[in-house]
Structures are given as C-alpha cells and as structure tokens.
C-alpha cells in the first residue's frame, strides 16, 4: 500500500505555503478600498506590469463612467517581451490596449514620464493643466493590491480632488494564476503596507489606519523573507 503522507520536509513546506497565502490574502483584502463607482470627469489608469489595469480602464470608459481616459507611466512595460525590446512605456502600451478595446484615440491622454506613484499624480496634474483640463473627479484604476497606497498618495497631492479607486475584480487566489510571480506580488504588498505606515509623517501620503492583525501579518511575511521592496531607513 502506498502511503498518502508526505515526507516531513514537504509537509512543512506545504504548511508554510498555506500560511504565507493566508497572510498575503489578509493584506490583499486590506489594500482594497471597496469604493462605489460614480460618474467622473475622467478615468485615470496608472501604468504597471499588469495588463488588467488597462483592460479595466477601457471597460469603464466603454461603460460611460467618464468621457476621458488618462494613462500615466513612463517606465518600460515589462509584462511583454516585445514591449521590453522596443522600450515601449507603460502609458503607450496601455493606450494600444485601450484602442483595441474600442476607446477613441482622441479621448485618450497619455503622461509618458512618471516612474513612480507620486510622479503619476504630479506629472499628470501638470499635463492636464497645460492642456486646459480642470478635472475634479477621477476614477483611478490600479492593481488590486495597490489601491490603498495609490489612494493615500493621490489624496496627499490632489487634496481638492475626488478619487474613486477601483481595480480588476479578481480574488487573490485567481490573481496568482495570472502568471505574475507570487514573490513579486507579496513583496510589493509588504512594501506598500510599510509605506502606508511610514509615508504620512513624510508628507507623501495621507494617513490610513492599519488594523493590528494586518500589521502582524506584515511582520510575519517579512520574517518569511518578503522584504525585497521595504524602505530600509524606517
């Protein structure tokens, strides 16, 4: 008879992976803002490695939630080998996805210089001012696990504007099946959670309360080695 029991080392690995997933899902859920969609002046997509942001933004435009789509991102899109080879920025790559989804070219504005979340807001504000747009209400589209940090950053810079955060409607477990490395996702979540705690005192973000169990999950994940995106001078 073949035993169904795994060797102790594999059992320990399986238990550890289960625990890591539980902790990561807790932080994932905290990062979601659960804002209700409202009609807005424009949809604001933040560039990243995840095409889901572009697809969600295009869908929202096609559902008539806003009359403009603004895309920000000056980093080379690294989710596609051709984009890397041709050095296509996130903004330009997302623009092509939106056009393929039926968004009219003349309704898309791209900001093609930002290299981080703060610059997404800063450079986009400068561009919209140059173009004569006075948008006040934005539907901001981001990866699910970056909603809260994006909101906190945006409200620190755009104090007099209304931001409605949204993202692809997907669970943590389903998101893991998209092919984005799990380590990359969890390292980003822990790094962003640390910044949510650290950055308000530096003026980079508005304050967001962190429940004790969420911070404990962060500390345990860092102990597991998910510390690649942490600010080192905390």
PDB file of C-alpha atoms in Angstrom:
ATOM      1  CA  UNK A   1       0.000   0.000   0.000  1.00  0.00           C
ATOM      2  CA  UNK A   2       1.274   3.495  -0.924  1.00  0.00           C
ATOM      3  CA  UNK A   3       1.170   5.965   1.967  1.00  0.00           C
ATOM      4  CA  UNK A   4      -0.710   9.231   1.416  1.00  0.00           C
ATOM      5  CA  UNK A   5       1.517  11.003   3.893  1.00  0.00           C
ATOM      6  CA  UNK A   6       4.072  13.472   2.570  1.00  0.00           C
ATOM      7  CA  UNK A   7       7.627  13.430   3.890  1.00  0.00           C
ATOM      8  CA  UNK A   8       8.057  15.764   6.851  1.00  0.00           C
ATOM      9  CA  UNK A   9      10.035  18.329   4.839  1.00  0.00           C
ATOM     10  CA  UNK A  10       7.337  18.516   2.169  1.00  0.00           C
ATOM     11  CA  UNK A  11       4.612  18.693   4.804  1.00  0.00           C
ATOM     12  CA  UNK A  12       6.403  21.601   6.439  1.00  0.00           C
ATOM     13  CA  UNK A  13       6.788  23.323   3.058  1.00  0.00           C
ATOM     14  CA  UNK A  14       3.096  22.840   2.289  1.00  0.00           C
ATOM     15  CA  UNK A  15       2.116  24.218   5.705  1.00  0.00           C
ATOM     16  CA  UNK A  16       4.388  27.209   5.213  1.00  0.00           C
ATOM     17  CA  UNK A  17       2.978  27.950   1.772  1.00  0.00           C
ATOM     18  CA  UNK A  18      -0.554  27.738   3.150  1.00  0.00           C
ATOM     19  CA  UNK A  19       0.339  30.150   5.938  1.00  0.00           C
ATOM     20  CA  UNK A  20       2.003  32.571   3.536  1.00  0.00           C
ATOM     21  CA  UNK A  21      -1.091  32.548   1.328  1.00  0.00           C
ATOM     22  CA  UNK A  22      -3.336  33.232   4.328  1.00  0.00           C
ATOM     23  CA  UNK A  23      -1.212  36.165   5.444  1.00  0.00           C
ATOM     24  CA  UNK A  24      -0.926  37.575   1.922  1.00  0.00           C
ATOM     25  CA  UNK A  25      -4.674  37.327   1.355  1.00  0.00           C
ATOM     26  CA  UNK A  26      -5.301  39.260   4.584  1.00  0.00           C
ATOM     27  CA  UNK A  27      -3.068  42.096   3.367  1.00  0.00           C
ATOM     28  CA  UNK A  28      -4.568  41.870  -0.139  1.00  0.00           C
ATOM     29  CA  UNK A  29      -8.033  42.454   1.319  1.00  0.00           C
ATOM     30  CA  UNK A  30      -6.797  45.406   3.364  1.00  0.00           C
ATOM     31  CA  UNK A  31      -5.370  47.087   0.269  1.00  0.00           C
ATOM     32  CA  UNK A  32      -8.781  47.017  -1.468  1.00  0.00           C
ATOM     33  CA  UNK A  33     -10.718  50.274  -0.908  1.00  0.00           C
ATOM     34  CA  UNK A  34     -14.174  48.987  -1.978  1.00  0.00           C
ATOM     35  CA  UNK A  35     -15.180  52.362  -3.401  1.00  0.00           C
ATOM     36  CA  UNK A  36     -18.506  52.538  -5.233  1.00  0.00           C
ATOM     37  CA  UNK A  37     -18.225  53.695  -8.833  1.00  0.00           C
ATOM     38  CA  UNK A  38     -19.660  57.108  -9.701  1.00  0.00           C
ATOM     39  CA  UNK A  39     -19.689  59.157 -12.886  1.00  0.00           C
ATOM     40  CA  UNK A  40     -16.457  61.105 -13.110  1.00  0.00           C
ATOM     41  CA  UNK A  41     -14.616  63.637 -15.243  1.00  0.00           C
ATOM     42  CA  UNK A  42     -12.069  61.071 -16.318  1.00  0.00           C
ATOM     43  CA  UNK A  43     -10.700  57.586 -15.790  1.00  0.00           C
ATOM     44  CA  UNK A  44      -7.089  57.652 -14.622  1.00  0.00           C
ATOM     45  CA  UNK A  45      -5.060  54.487 -15.283  1.00  0.00           C
ATOM     46  CA  UNK A  46      -1.716  54.074 -13.544  1.00  0.00           C
ATOM     47  CA  UNK A  47       0.842  52.208 -15.598  1.00  0.00           C
ATOM     48  CA  UNK A  48       2.344  48.979 -14.286  1.00  0.00           C
ATOM     49  CA  UNK A  49       3.274  45.455 -15.376  1.00  0.00           C
ATOM     50  CA  UNK A  50      -0.338  44.224 -15.215  1.00  0.00           C
ATOM     51  CA  UNK A  51      -2.484  44.494 -18.364  1.00  0.00           C
ATOM     52  CA  UNK A  52      -5.548  44.063 -16.155  1.00  0.00           C
ATOM     53  CA  UNK A  53      -5.303  47.768 -15.293  1.00  0.00           C
ATOM     54  CA  UNK A  54      -5.553  48.751 -18.963  1.00  0.00           C
ATOM     55  CA  UNK A  55      -8.410  46.337 -19.626  1.00  0.00           C
ATOM     56  CA  UNK A  56     -10.378  47.542 -16.592  1.00  0.00           C
ATOM     57  CA  UNK A  57      -9.843  51.170 -17.611  1.00  0.00           C
ATOM     58  CA  UNK A  58     -11.054  50.552 -21.148  1.00  0.00           C
ATOM     59  CA  UNK A  59     -14.121  48.687 -19.895  1.00  0.00           C
ATOM     60  CA  UNK A  60     -15.015  51.576 -17.589  1.00  0.00           C
ATOM     61  CA  UNK A  61     -14.704  54.056 -20.451  1.00  0.00           C
ATOM     62  CA  UNK A  62     -16.876  51.894 -22.690  1.00  0.00           C
ATOM     63  CA  UNK A  63     -19.456  51.714 -19.890  1.00  0.00           C
ATOM     64  CA  UNK A  64     -19.616  55.547 -19.994  1.00  0.00           C
ATOM     65  CA  UNK A  65     -18.322  56.217 -16.481  1.00  0.00           C
ATOM     66  CA  UNK A  66     -16.281  59.138 -17.860  1.00  0.00           C
ATOM     67  CA  UNK A  67     -15.598  60.935 -21.148  1.00  0.00           C
ATOM     68  CA  UNK A  68     -11.795  60.850 -20.947  1.00  0.00           C
ATOM     69  CA  UNK A  69      -9.134  58.236 -20.283  1.00  0.00           C
ATOM     70  CA  UNK A  70      -5.810  59.433 -18.876  1.00  0.00           C
ATOM     71  CA  UNK A  71      -2.922  56.947 -18.720  1.00  0.00           C
ATOM     72  CA  UNK A  72       0.298  57.633 -16.811  1.00  0.00           C
ATOM     73  CA  UNK A  73       3.514  55.630 -16.879  1.00  0.00           C
ATOM     74  CA  UNK A  74       6.998  56.344 -18.164  1.00  0.00           C
ATOM     75  CA  UNK A  75       8.597  53.021 -17.198  1.00  0.00           C
ATOM     76  CA  UNK A  76       9.124  50.436 -19.946  1.00  0.00           C
ATOM     77  CA  UNK A  77       6.300  47.878 -19.771  1.00  0.00           C
ATOM     78  CA  UNK A  78       7.926  44.670 -18.521  1.00  0.00           C
ATOM     79  CA  UNK A  79       4.991  42.283 -18.899  1.00  0.00           C
ATOM     80  CA  UNK A  80       5.666  41.684 -22.593  1.00  0.00           C
ATOM     81  CA  UNK A  81       8.938  40.725 -24.296  1.00  0.00           C
ATOM     82  CA  UNK A  82       8.221  42.831 -27.407  1.00  0.00           C
ATOM     83  CA  UNK A  83       7.493  45.907 -25.295  1.00  0.00           C
ATOM     84  CA  UNK A  84      10.784  45.429 -23.468  1.00  0.00           C
ATOM     85  CA  UNK A  85      12.689  45.013 -26.745  1.00  0.00           C
ATOM     86  CA  UNK A  86      11.117  48.144 -28.262  1.00  0.00           C
ATOM     87  CA  UNK A  87      11.242  50.068 -24.962  1.00  0.00           C
ATOM     88  CA  UNK A  88       7.529  50.826 -25.059  1.00  0.00           C
ATOM     89  CA  UNK A  89       6.398  52.701 -21.977  1.00  0.00           C
ATOM     90  CA  UNK A  90       3.515  51.552 -19.816  1.00  0.00           C
ATOM     91  CA  UNK A  91       1.419  54.514 -20.953  1.00  0.00           C
ATOM     92  CA  UNK A  92       1.911  53.762 -24.647  1.00  0.00           C
ATOM     93  CA  UNK A  93       1.340  50.038 -24.155  1.00  0.00           C
ATOM     94  CA  UNK A  94      -1.868  50.622 -22.189  1.00  0.00           C
ATOM     95  CA  UNK A  95      -3.007  53.128 -24.820  1.00  0.00           C
ATOM     96  CA  UNK A  96      -2.807  50.452 -27.514  1.00  0.00           C
ATOM     97  CA  UNK A  97      -4.810  48.043 -25.360  1.00  0.00           C
ATOM     98  CA  UNK A  98      -7.484  50.711 -24.818  1.00  0.00           C
ATOM     99  CA  UNK A  99      -7.686  51.479 -28.537  1.00  0.00           C
ATOM    100  CA  UNK A 100      -8.006  47.762 -29.312  1.00  0.00           C
ATOM    101  CA  UNK A 101     -10.902  47.686 -26.818  1.00  0.00           C
ATOM    102  CA  UNK A 102     -12.679  50.471 -28.712  1.00  0.00           C
ATOM    103  CA  UNK A 103     -11.648  53.618 -26.826  1.00  0.00           C
ATOM    104  CA  UNK A 104     -11.335  56.500 -29.350  1.00  0.00           C
ATOM    105  CA  UNK A 105      -7.778  57.807 -29.748  1.00  0.00           C
ATOM    106  CA  UNK A 106      -8.906  61.384 -29.336  1.00  0.00           C
ATOM    107  CA  UNK A 107     -10.309  60.601 -25.887  1.00  0.00           C
ATOM    108  CA  UNK A 108      -7.009  59.236 -24.540  1.00  0.00           C
ATOM    109  CA  UNK A 109      -4.375  61.415 -22.873  1.00  0.00           C
ATOM    110  CA  UNK A 110      -1.028  59.847 -22.014  1.00  0.00           C
ATOM    111  CA  UNK A 111       1.546  61.043 -19.488  1.00  0.00           C
ATOM    112  CA  UNK A 112       4.778  59.378 -20.516  1.00  0.00           C
ATOM    113  CA  UNK A 113       7.390  60.370 -17.919  1.00  0.00           C
ATOM    114  CA  UNK A 114       6.288  59.183 -14.451  1.00  0.00           C
ATOM    115  CA  UNK A 115       8.408  56.497 -12.819  1.00  0.00           C
ATOM    116  CA  UNK A 116       6.553  56.082  -9.513  1.00  0.00           C
ATOM    117  CA  UNK A 117       3.125  56.599  -7.962  1.00  0.00           C
ATOM    118  CA  UNK A 118       3.856  60.100  -6.705  1.00  0.00           C
ATOM    119  CA  UNK A 119       5.003  61.178 -10.157  1.00  0.00           C
ATOM    120  CA  UNK A 120       1.880  59.620 -11.718  1.00  0.00           C
ATOM    121  CA  UNK A 121      -0.180  62.238  -9.881  1.00  0.00           C
ATOM    122  CA  UNK A 122       2.313  65.107 -10.077  1.00  0.00           C
ATOM    123  CA  UNK A 123       3.102  64.843 -13.786  1.00  0.00           C
ATOM    124  CA  UNK A 124      -0.493  64.114 -14.767  1.00  0.00           C
ATOM    125  CA  UNK A 125      -1.692  67.207 -12.902  1.00  0.00           C
ATOM    126  CA  UNK A 126       0.888  69.314 -14.722  1.00  0.00           C
ATOM    127  CA  UNK A 127      -0.090  67.828 -18.095  1.00  0.00           C
ATOM    128  CA  UNK A 128      -3.825  68.330 -17.579  1.00  0.00           C
ATOM    129  CA  UNK A 129      -3.195  71.946 -16.570  1.00  0.00           C
ATOM    130  CA  UNK A 130      -1.156  72.501 -19.734  1.00  0.00           C
ATOM    131  CA  UNK A 131      -3.987  71.027 -21.812  1.00  0.00           C
ATOM    132  CA  UNK A 132      -6.557  73.241 -20.129  1.00  0.00           C
ATOM    133  CA  UNK A 133      -8.497  70.450 -18.418  1.00  0.00           C
ATOM    134  CA  UNK A 134      -9.914  71.126 -14.955  1.00  0.00           C
ATOM    135  CA  UNK A 135     -10.976  67.638 -13.955  1.00  0.00           C
ATOM    136  CA  UNK A 136     -12.052  67.331 -10.330  1.00  0.00           C
ATOM    137  CA  UNK A 137     -13.432  63.798 -10.063  1.00  0.00           C
ATOM    138  CA  UNK A 138     -11.339  60.798 -11.088  1.00  0.00           C
ATOM    139  CA  UNK A 139     -11.912  57.062 -11.273  1.00  0.00           C
ATOM    140  CA  UNK A 140      -8.396  55.823 -10.521  1.00  0.00           C
ATOM    141  CA  UNK A 141      -7.562  52.332 -11.809  1.00  0.00           C
ATOM    142  CA  UNK A 142      -4.729  50.375 -10.238  1.00  0.00           C
ATOM    143  CA  UNK A 143      -3.722  46.810  -9.450  1.00  0.00           C
ATOM    144  CA  UNK A 144      -5.952  45.376  -6.679  1.00  0.00           C
ATOM    145  CA  UNK A 145      -3.142  45.196  -4.162  1.00  0.00           C
ATOM    146  CA  UNK A 146      -2.093  48.816  -4.743  1.00  0.00           C
ATOM    147  CA  UNK A 147      -5.465  50.525  -4.357  1.00  0.00           C
ATOM    148  CA  UNK A 148      -4.971  51.856  -0.824  1.00  0.00           C
ATOM    149  CA  UNK A 149      -1.449  53.159  -1.266  1.00  0.00           C
ATOM    150  CA  UNK A 150      -2.475  54.834  -4.531  1.00  0.00           C
ATOM    151  CA  UNK A 151      -5.413  56.495  -2.804  1.00  0.00           C
ATOM    152  CA  UNK A 152      -3.243  57.683   0.099  1.00  0.00           C
ATOM    153  CA  UNK A 153      -0.661  59.070  -2.329  1.00  0.00           C
ATOM    154  CA  UNK A 154      -3.227  60.743  -4.560  1.00  0.00           C
ATOM    155  CA  UNK A 155      -5.056  62.441  -1.711  1.00  0.00           C
ATOM    156  CA  UNK A 156      -1.782  63.867  -0.402  1.00  0.00           C
ATOM    157  CA  UNK A 157      -1.120  65.516  -3.772  1.00  0.00           C
ATOM    158  CA  UNK A 158      -4.646  66.208  -5.008  1.00  0.00           C
ATOM    159  CA  UNK A 159      -6.229  67.453  -1.787  1.00  0.00           C
ATOM    160  CA  UNK A 160      -9.122  69.225  -3.528  1.00  0.00           C
ATOM    161  CA  UNK A 161      -9.996  66.434  -5.943  1.00  0.00           C
ATOM    162  CA  UNK A 162     -12.222  63.377  -5.514  1.00  0.00           C
ATOM    163  CA  UNK A 163     -10.632  59.982  -6.120  1.00  0.00           C
ATOM    164  CA  UNK A 164     -12.606  56.778  -6.590  1.00  0.00           C
ATOM    165  CA  UNK A 165     -10.282  53.768  -6.529  1.00  0.00           C
ATOM    166  CA  UNK A 166     -11.036  50.619  -8.456  1.00  0.00           C
ATOM    167  CA  UNK A 167      -9.266  47.634  -9.977  1.00  0.00           C
ATOM    168  CA  UNK A 168      -9.832  44.376 -11.767  1.00  0.00           C
ATOM    169  CA  UNK A 169     -12.480  42.367  -9.901  1.00  0.00           C
ATOM    170  CA  UNK A 170     -10.459  39.296  -9.017  1.00  0.00           C
ATOM    171  CA  UNK A 171      -9.649  37.264  -5.910  1.00  0.00           C
ATOM    172  CA  UNK A 172      -6.144  36.846  -4.534  1.00  0.00           C
ATOM    173  CA  UNK A 173      -6.073  33.161  -5.452  1.00  0.00           C
ATOM    174  CA  UNK A 174      -7.248  33.831  -9.016  1.00  0.00           C
ATOM    175  CA  UNK A 175      -4.733  36.649  -9.351  1.00  0.00           C
ATOM    176  CA  UNK A 176      -1.947  34.200  -8.573  1.00  0.00           C
ATOM    177  CA  UNK A 177      -2.995  32.254 -11.673  1.00  0.00           C
ATOM    178  CA  UNK A 178      -2.323  35.210 -13.992  1.00  0.00           C
ATOM    179  CA  UNK A 179       1.346  34.299 -14.270  1.00  0.00           C
ATOM    180  CA  UNK A 180       2.752  37.222 -12.296  1.00  0.00           C
ATOM    181  CA  UNK A 181       5.361  35.792  -9.900  1.00  0.00           C
ATOM    182  CA  UNK A 182       3.917  35.259  -6.436  1.00  0.00           C
ATOM    183  CA  UNK A 183       7.069  36.625  -4.783  1.00  0.00           C
ATOM    184  CA  UNK A 184       6.701  39.849  -6.763  1.00  0.00           C
ATOM    185  CA  UNK A 185       3.099  40.294  -5.649  1.00  0.00           C
ATOM    186  CA  UNK A 186       3.753  39.643  -1.962  1.00  0.00           C
ATOM    187  CA  UNK A 187       6.930  41.719  -1.856  1.00  0.00           C
ATOM    188  CA  UNK A 188       5.004  44.610  -3.385  1.00  0.00           C
ATOM    189  CA  UNK A 189       2.166  44.235  -0.876  1.00  0.00           C
ATOM    190  CA  UNK A 190       4.506  44.237   2.121  1.00  0.00           C
ATOM    191  CA  UNK A 191       6.475  47.172   0.711  1.00  0.00           C
ATOM    192  CA  UNK A 192       3.325  49.181   0.117  1.00  0.00           C
ATOM    193  CA  UNK A 193       1.942  48.391   3.562  1.00  0.00           C
ATOM    194  CA  UNK A 194       5.160  49.600   5.156  1.00  0.00           C
ATOM    195  CA  UNK A 195       4.906  52.820   3.126  1.00  0.00           C
ATOM    196  CA  UNK A 196       1.290  53.306   4.236  1.00  0.00           C
ATOM    197  CA  UNK A 197       2.609  53.324   7.804  1.00  0.00           C
ATOM    198  CA  UNK A 198       5.771  55.329   7.115  1.00  0.00           C
ATOM    199  CA  UNK A 199       4.921  57.912   4.467  1.00  0.00           C
ATOM    200  CA  UNK A 200       2.218  60.081   6.117  1.00  0.00           C
ATOM    201  CA  UNK A 201       4.799  61.554   8.509  1.00  0.00           C
ATOM    202  CA  UNK A 202       6.943  62.440   5.488  1.00  0.00           C
ATOM    203  CA  UNK A 203       4.066  64.131   3.671  1.00  0.00           C
ATOM    204  CA  UNK A 204       3.985  61.588   0.844  1.00  0.00           C
ATOM    205  CA  UNK A 205       0.600  60.071   1.736  1.00  0.00           C
ATOM    206  CA  UNK A 206      -2.471  60.773   3.853  1.00  0.00           C
ATOM    207  CA  UNK A 207      -2.940  58.660   6.968  1.00  0.00           C
ATOM    208  CA  UNK A 208      -4.607  55.258   6.661  1.00  0.00           C
ATOM    209  CA  UNK A 209      -5.392  53.179   9.734  1.00  0.00           C
ATOM    210  CA  UNK A 210      -3.758  49.734   9.741  1.00  0.00           C
ATOM    211  CA  UNK A 211      -5.598  47.114  11.845  1.00  0.00           C
ATOM    212  CA  UNK A 212      -3.318  45.226  14.276  1.00  0.00           C
ATOM    213  CA  UNK A 213      -3.912  41.849  12.609  1.00  0.00           C
ATOM    214  CA  UNK A 214      -2.885  43.294   9.231  1.00  0.00           C
ATOM    215  CA  UNK A 215       0.362  44.678  10.654  1.00  0.00           C
ATOM    216  CA  UNK A 216       1.054  41.365  12.379  1.00  0.00           C
ATOM    217  CA  UNK A 217       0.588  39.635   9.006  1.00  0.00           C
ATOM    218  CA  UNK A 218       3.077  42.077   7.509  1.00  0.00           C
ATOM    219  CA  UNK A 219       5.664  41.316  10.205  1.00  0.00           C
ATOM    220  CA  UNK A 220       5.258  37.576   9.727  1.00  0.00           C
ATOM    221  CA  UNK A 221       5.643  37.836   5.953  1.00  0.00           C
ATOM    222  CA  UNK A 222       8.779  39.939   6.390  1.00  0.00           C
ATOM    223  CA  UNK A 223      10.106  37.220   8.704  1.00  0.00           C
ATOM    224  CA  UNK A 224       9.457  34.737   5.890  1.00  0.00           C
ATOM    225  CA  UNK A 225      11.733  36.849   3.676  1.00  0.00           C
ATOM    226  CA  UNK A 226       9.273  39.068   1.804  1.00  0.00           C
ATOM    227  CA  UNK A 227      11.351  42.190   2.379  1.00  0.00           C
ATOM    228  CA  UNK A 228      12.616  42.975  -1.120  1.00  0.00           C
ATOM    229  CA  UNK A 229      10.636  46.214  -1.514  1.00  0.00           C
ATOM    230  CA  UNK A 230      10.917  47.576   2.010  1.00  0.00           C
ATOM    231  CA  UNK A 231      12.170  51.074   2.745  1.00  0.00           C
ATOM    232  CA  UNK A 232      15.410  50.394   4.593  1.00  0.00           C
ATOM    233  CA  UNK A 233      15.526  53.595   6.680  1.00  0.00           C
ATOM    234  CA  UNK A 234      12.263  53.011   8.548  1.00  0.00           C
TER     235      UNK A 234
END
